[in-house]
Amino acid sequence: MDAGTRRILVVAGLWTFGLLLVVGKLYQVQIRQHEFYKEKARSYIEHKRTMQAARGTISDRNGEPLAVDLMHYSLAAKPAQLVEKRAVARKISKIINESYDDVYSKINNKKSFVYLAHRLTPEQAAQIRDLSDKGLLLERKFSRSYPFKEVGAHLVGYCDNDNKPGAGIEFSYDEYLHGKDGSSIFLRDAHGGQFPSMDLPTREPQNGKHIETTIDIVYQGILEAELGIAVNQHKADNGSAVLLNPRTGEVLAMANYPQFNPNEYSKYPVKNFKNQAVSDLYEPGSTFKMVSL
């Protein structure tokens, strides 16, 4: 075999080897790792937004709401997509009742996402939408409210700032009250703008179920007031009282002292959240006479 033939064979071999490498890489990417790269590409163009479900209402036996969800909005911005930042800051500051300087300092930075305000009313949210600025985002949220404050707090419990249950009925029946959050898919364009996808499904949120208790909030208020007086008169550390319907055994009221306001739960020590009427041991005393006699 002469030198020319060997040279041709070497070049052909190298070319074939290179071709096999390319084919192998294509097989690796397009066949074996197809789903991986598909999801990676999708993450660049798709953005999933969660739509929070409202918690169910807790009410007394007469339908009086003991715990309800209040709807509000959070305002966020994508500074890179805001063109007239000074004009936007002036308009927003008037709507959310914040100073122009504070709003402008938040949107005049290199962050990709920044919150501007929380707990906006539906009316304020409508004014934000009227600005029609793609760099502004509104998120619908819910927060828990307890109309009767301290009254019935140990029974009802509380939810934290993220609407997560911490005690009482809120915690014990969370799977019924919570509901299921929804979601929607938005697509990103080359400039980072977002628009809803017409092809990808939107899952609507399913709100939580309502719970009606046997409690009568009028009796509950009276029982708590009388318990507070008794505890203070006897200089006791705490106290509990239960009011039952003797015919049916229904709990009409259940009180504990000291109290707490679930709307401001973070201001109270954890021990105040305990429902001592059902969690502590006590001597039955005269209530046991019906058994012994």
Coordinates of C-alpha atoms in Angstrom, one line a residue:
M1 CA 0.0 0.0 0.0
D2 CA 1.5 3.3 -1.1
A3 CA 1.7 6.5 1.0
G4 CA -1.2 8.1 -0.9
T5 CA -3.6 5.3 -0.2
R6 CA -2.6 5.2 3.4
R7 CA -3.3 9.0 3.6
I8 CA -6.7 8.6 2.1
L9 CA -7.6 5.7 4.5
V10 CA -6.4 7.8 7.5
V11 CA -8.5 10.8 6.5
A12 CA -11.5 8.6 5.8
G13 CA -11.1 6.9 9.1
L14 CA -10.9 10.2 10.9
W15 CA -13.9 11.5 9.0
T16 CA -15.9 8.4 9.8
F17 CA -14.9 8.6 13.5
G18 CA -16.0 12.2 13.7
L19 CA -19.3 11.4 12.0
L20 CA -19.9 8.6 14.5
L21 CA -19.2 11.1 17.3
V22 CA -21.8 13.5 15.9
V23 CA -24.4 10.8 15.4
G24 CA -23.8 9.5 18.9
K25 CA -24.2 12.9 20.4
L26 CA -27.4 13.5 18.4
Y27 CA -28.7 10.1 19.7
Q28 CA -27.8 11.1 23.2
V29 CA -29.5 14.5 23.0
Q30 CA -32.5 13.8 20.8
I31 CA -33.4 10.2 22.0
R32 CA -32.0 9.4 25.5
Q33 CA -32.1 12.9 26.9
H34 CA -35.1 14.2 25.0
E35 CA -37.4 14.7 28.0
F36 CA -34.6 16.5 30.0
Y37 CA -33.9 19.1 27.3
K38 CA -37.6 19.4 26.5
E39 CA -38.3 20.4 30.1
K40 CA -35.3 22.6 30.3
A41 CA -36.4 24.5 27.2
R42 CA -39.9 24.7 28.5
S43 CA -38.7 26.3 31.8
Y44 CA -37.2 29.2 29.8
I45 CA -40.5 30.1 28.0
E46 CA -43.1 28.9 30.4
H47 CA -44.0 30.5 33.8
K48 CA -46.5 28.8 36.2
R49 CA -48.6 31.1 38.4
T50 CA -50.3 29.7 41.4
M51 CA -53.9 30.9 42.1
Q52 CA -54.6 30.7 45.8
A53 CA -57.8 29.0 46.9
A54 CA -59.9 30.6 49.6
R55 CA -60.2 28.8 52.9
G56 CA -63.7 27.7 54.0
T57 CA -65.6 29.8 56.5
I58 CA -66.0 28.6 60.1
S59 CA -69.4 29.6 61.6
D60 CA -71.4 29.1 64.8
R61 CA -74.7 27.2 64.9
N62 CA -76.6 30.3 63.7
G63 CA -74.4 31.0 60.7
E64 CA -72.4 33.8 62.4
P65 CA -68.9 33.8 60.8
L66 CA -66.1 33.0 63.3
A67 CA -63.3 32.8 60.7
V68 CA -63.4 34.2 57.1
D69 CA -61.0 34.8 54.3
L70 CA -60.5 38.4 53.1
M71 CA -59.2 38.9 49.5
H72 CA -56.4 41.3 48.9
Y73 CA -53.6 41.8 46.3
S74 CA -49.9 42.1 46.3
L75 CA -48.2 44.4 43.7
A76 CA -44.9 43.4 42.2
A77 CA -42.8 44.8 39.4
K78 CA -40.2 43.6 36.9
P79 CA -37.9 46.7 36.7
A80 CA -36.3 45.7 33.4
Q81 CA -39.7 45.9 31.7
L82 CA -40.6 49.3 33.0
V83 CA -39.8 52.0 30.4
E84 CA -41.0 55.2 32.0
K85 CA -40.0 54.4 35.6
R86 CA -40.4 57.9 37.0
A87 CA -43.9 58.2 35.5
V88 CA -44.8 54.8 36.8
A89 CA -43.5 55.6 40.3
R90 CA -45.6 58.8 40.4
K91 CA -48.8 56.9 39.5
I92 CA -48.2 54.0 41.7
S93 CA -47.3 56.1 44.8
K94 CA -50.7 57.8 44.6
I95 CA -52.6 54.5 44.4
I96 CA -50.8 52.6 47.2
N97 CA -50.3 55.7 49.4
E98 CA -46.5 55.4 49.5
S99 CA -43.9 58.1 48.9
Y100 CA -42.6 58.6 45.3
D101 CA -39.0 58.2 46.5
D102 CA -39.7 54.8 48.1
V103 CA -41.5 53.4 45.0
Y104 CA -38.9 54.8 42.6
S105 CA -36.0 53.3 44.6
K106 CA -37.6 49.9 44.5
I107 CA -38.1 49.9 40.7
N108 CA -34.9 51.7 39.8
N109 CA -32.6 48.8 40.4
K110 CA -31.2 45.7 38.6
K111 CA -33.4 43.1 40.4
S112 CA -35.5 41.0 38.1
F113 CA -38.5 41.0 40.5
V114 CA -39.5 43.2 43.4
Y115 CA -42.6 43.5 45.6
L116 CA -44.0 47.1 45.9
A117 CA -47.0 46.6 48.2
H118 CA -49.1 44.1 50.0
R119 CA -52.7 43.9 51.1
L120 CA -54.1 46.2 48.4
T121 CA -57.9 46.4 48.1
P122 CA -59.7 45.3 44.9
E123 CA -60.3 49.0 44.1
Q124 CA -56.5 49.7 44.3
A125 CA -55.9 46.6 42.1
A126 CA -58.3 47.9 39.5
Q127 CA -56.4 51.2 39.3
I128 CA -53.2 49.3 38.8
R129 CA -54.7 47.3 36.0
D130 CA -55.8 50.5 34.3
L131 CA -52.2 51.5 33.9
S132 CA -51.8 48.6 31.4
D133 CA -48.1 48.2 32.2
K134 CA -46.6 44.8 31.4
G135 CA -43.9 45.4 34.0
L136 CA -46.4 45.4 36.8
L137 CA -47.9 42.2 38.3
L138 CA -50.8 41.7 40.6
E139 CA -51.1 38.6 42.8
R140 CA -54.5 37.7 44.4
K141 CA -54.1 36.5 47.9
F142 CA -56.2 35.7 51.0
S143 CA -55.7 36.4 54.6
R144 CA -57.6 35.1 57.6
S145 CA -59.9 37.3 59.7
Y146 CA -61.6 36.6 63.0
P147 CA -64.6 39.0 63.4
F148 CA -65.1 38.2 67.1
K149 CA -61.4 38.5 68.0
E150 CA -60.8 36.8 71.4
V151 CA -64.2 35.3 71.7
G152 CA -64.0 31.6 70.6
A153 CA -60.3 31.9 69.8
H154 CA -59.2 28.7 71.5
L155 CA -61.9 26.7 69.6
V156 CA -61.4 28.3 66.2
G157 CA -57.6 28.6 66.4
Y158 CA -55.6 30.8 64.0
C159 CA -53.8 31.0 60.7
D160 CA -50.4 32.6 60.2
N161 CA -49.4 35.3 57.7
D162 CA -49.2 32.6 54.9
N163 CA -52.7 31.3 55.8
K164 CA -51.3 28.2 57.3
P165 CA -53.2 26.8 60.3
G166 CA -51.7 26.8 63.7
A167 CA -54.3 25.6 66.2
G168 CA -57.9 24.8 66.9
I169 CA -60.5 23.9 64.2
E170 CA -58.3 25.6 61.7
F171 CA -55.6 23.0 62.2
S172 CA -57.7 19.9 63.0
Y173 CA -60.0 20.3 59.9
D174 CA -57.4 21.9 57.6
E175 CA -57.9 19.2 54.9
Y176 CA -61.6 20.4 54.5
L177 CA -61.0 24.1 55.0
H178 CA -57.9 24.4 52.8
G179 CA -59.2 23.7 49.3
K180 CA -56.9 23.2 46.3
D181 CA -54.9 26.0 44.7
G182 CA -55.2 26.5 41.0
S183 CA -52.6 27.4 38.4
S184 CA -52.2 29.1 35.0
I185 CA -49.4 28.9 32.5
F186 CA -47.9 32.1 31.0
L187 CA -45.3 32.2 28.1
R188 CA -42.3 34.5 28.0
D189 CA -41.2 36.4 25.0
A190 CA -37.7 37.4 24.0
H191 CA -37.9 40.6 26.1
G192 CA -39.1 38.8 29.3
G193 CA -42.8 39.8 28.8
Q194 CA -45.5 37.4 29.7
F195 CA -48.8 36.5 28.1
P196 CA -51.3 33.7 28.8
S197 CA -51.0 30.5 26.8
M198 CA -54.1 29.6 24.8
D199 CA -52.9 25.9 24.4
L200 CA -51.9 25.0 28.0
P201 CA -54.7 24.4 30.5
T202 CA -55.6 26.7 33.3
R203 CA -56.7 24.9 36.5
E204 CA -59.1 27.0 38.5
P205 CA -58.8 27.0 42.3
Q206 CA -61.2 25.0 44.4
N207 CA -62.2 26.9 47.5
G208 CA -62.3 25.1 50.8
K209 CA -65.5 23.7 52.5
H210 CA -67.4 25.6 55.1
I211 CA -67.7 24.2 58.7
E212 CA -70.6 25.0 61.0
T213 CA -70.0 24.3 64.7
T214 CA -72.4 23.7 67.5
I215 CA -71.1 26.8 69.3
D216 CA -73.5 29.7 70.0
I217 CA -71.3 32.9 69.8
V218 CA -73.6 34.7 72.2
Y219 CA -73.3 32.0 74.9
Q220 CA -69.6 31.8 74.1
G221 CA -69.1 35.5 74.8
I222 CA -71.0 35.3 78.1
L223 CA -69.1 32.2 79.3
E224 CA -65.7 33.8 78.5
A225 CA -66.6 37.0 80.4
E226 CA -67.8 35.1 83.5
L227 CA -64.7 32.9 83.4
G228 CA -62.4 35.9 83.2
I229 CA -64.2 37.4 86.3
A230 CA -63.9 34.2 88.2
V231 CA -60.2 33.7 87.4
N232 CA -59.3 37.2 88.5
Q233 CA -61.4 37.0 91.7
H234 CA -59.7 33.9 92.8
K235 CA -56.3 35.1 91.5
A236 CA -55.8 31.9 89.5
D237 CA -53.3 31.4 86.7
N238 CA -55.8 30.1 84.3
G239 CA -59.3 28.6 84.0
S240 CA -61.6 26.6 81.7
A241 CA -65.4 26.3 81.4
V242 CA -67.7 24.3 79.1
L243 CA -71.4 24.8 78.4
L244 CA -73.3 21.8 77.1
N245 CA -76.9 21.1 75.9
P246 CA -78.0 18.5 78.5
R247 CA -80.5 17.0 76.1
T248 CA -78.1 16.4 73.1
G249 CA -74.6 16.8 74.6
E250 CA -73.8 19.5 72.1
V251 CA -71.1 21.9 73.1
L252 CA -72.7 25.4 73.1
A253 CA -69.6 27.2 74.5
M254 CA -66.1 26.3 75.6
A255 CA -64.0 29.0 77.2
N256 CA -60.3 29.3 78.4
Y257 CA -58.4 32.0 80.2
P258 CA -56.1 33.8 79.5
Q259 CA -57.4 34.6 76.0
F260 CA -55.7 35.6 72.8
N261 CA -56.7 37.5 69.6
P262 CA -56.1 35.3 66.6
N263 CA -55.9 38.4 64.4
E264 CA -52.7 39.3 66.3
Y265 CA -51.5 35.8 67.3
S266 CA -47.8 36.7 67.1
K267 CA -48.2 39.1 70.1
Y268 CA -49.1 36.3 72.5
P269 CA -47.0 33.5 74.1
V270 CA -47.6 30.0 72.6
K271 CA -49.1 28.7 75.9
N272 CA -52.1 31.0 75.4
F273 CA -53.1 29.0 72.3
K274 CA -53.7 25.8 74.3
N275 CA -57.3 24.7 74.7
Q276 CA -57.0 23.5 78.3
A277 CA -60.6 22.4 78.4
V278 CA -59.8 19.4 76.2
S279 CA -56.0 19.0 76.5
D280 CA -55.3 19.2 80.3
L281 CA -56.0 16.6 83.0
Y282 CA -58.2 17.6 85.9
E283 CA -60.0 16.1 88.9
P284 CA -63.6 15.3 88.0
G285 CA -64.9 16.2 91.5
S286 CA -68.7 16.4 91.7
T287 CA -69.1 15.6 88.0
F288 CA -68.2 12.0 88.8
K289 CA -71.0 11.5 91.3
M290 CA -73.4 10.3 88.6
V291 CA -71.0 7.4 88.1
S292 CA -70.2 6.6 91.7
L293 CA -73.8 6.8 92.8

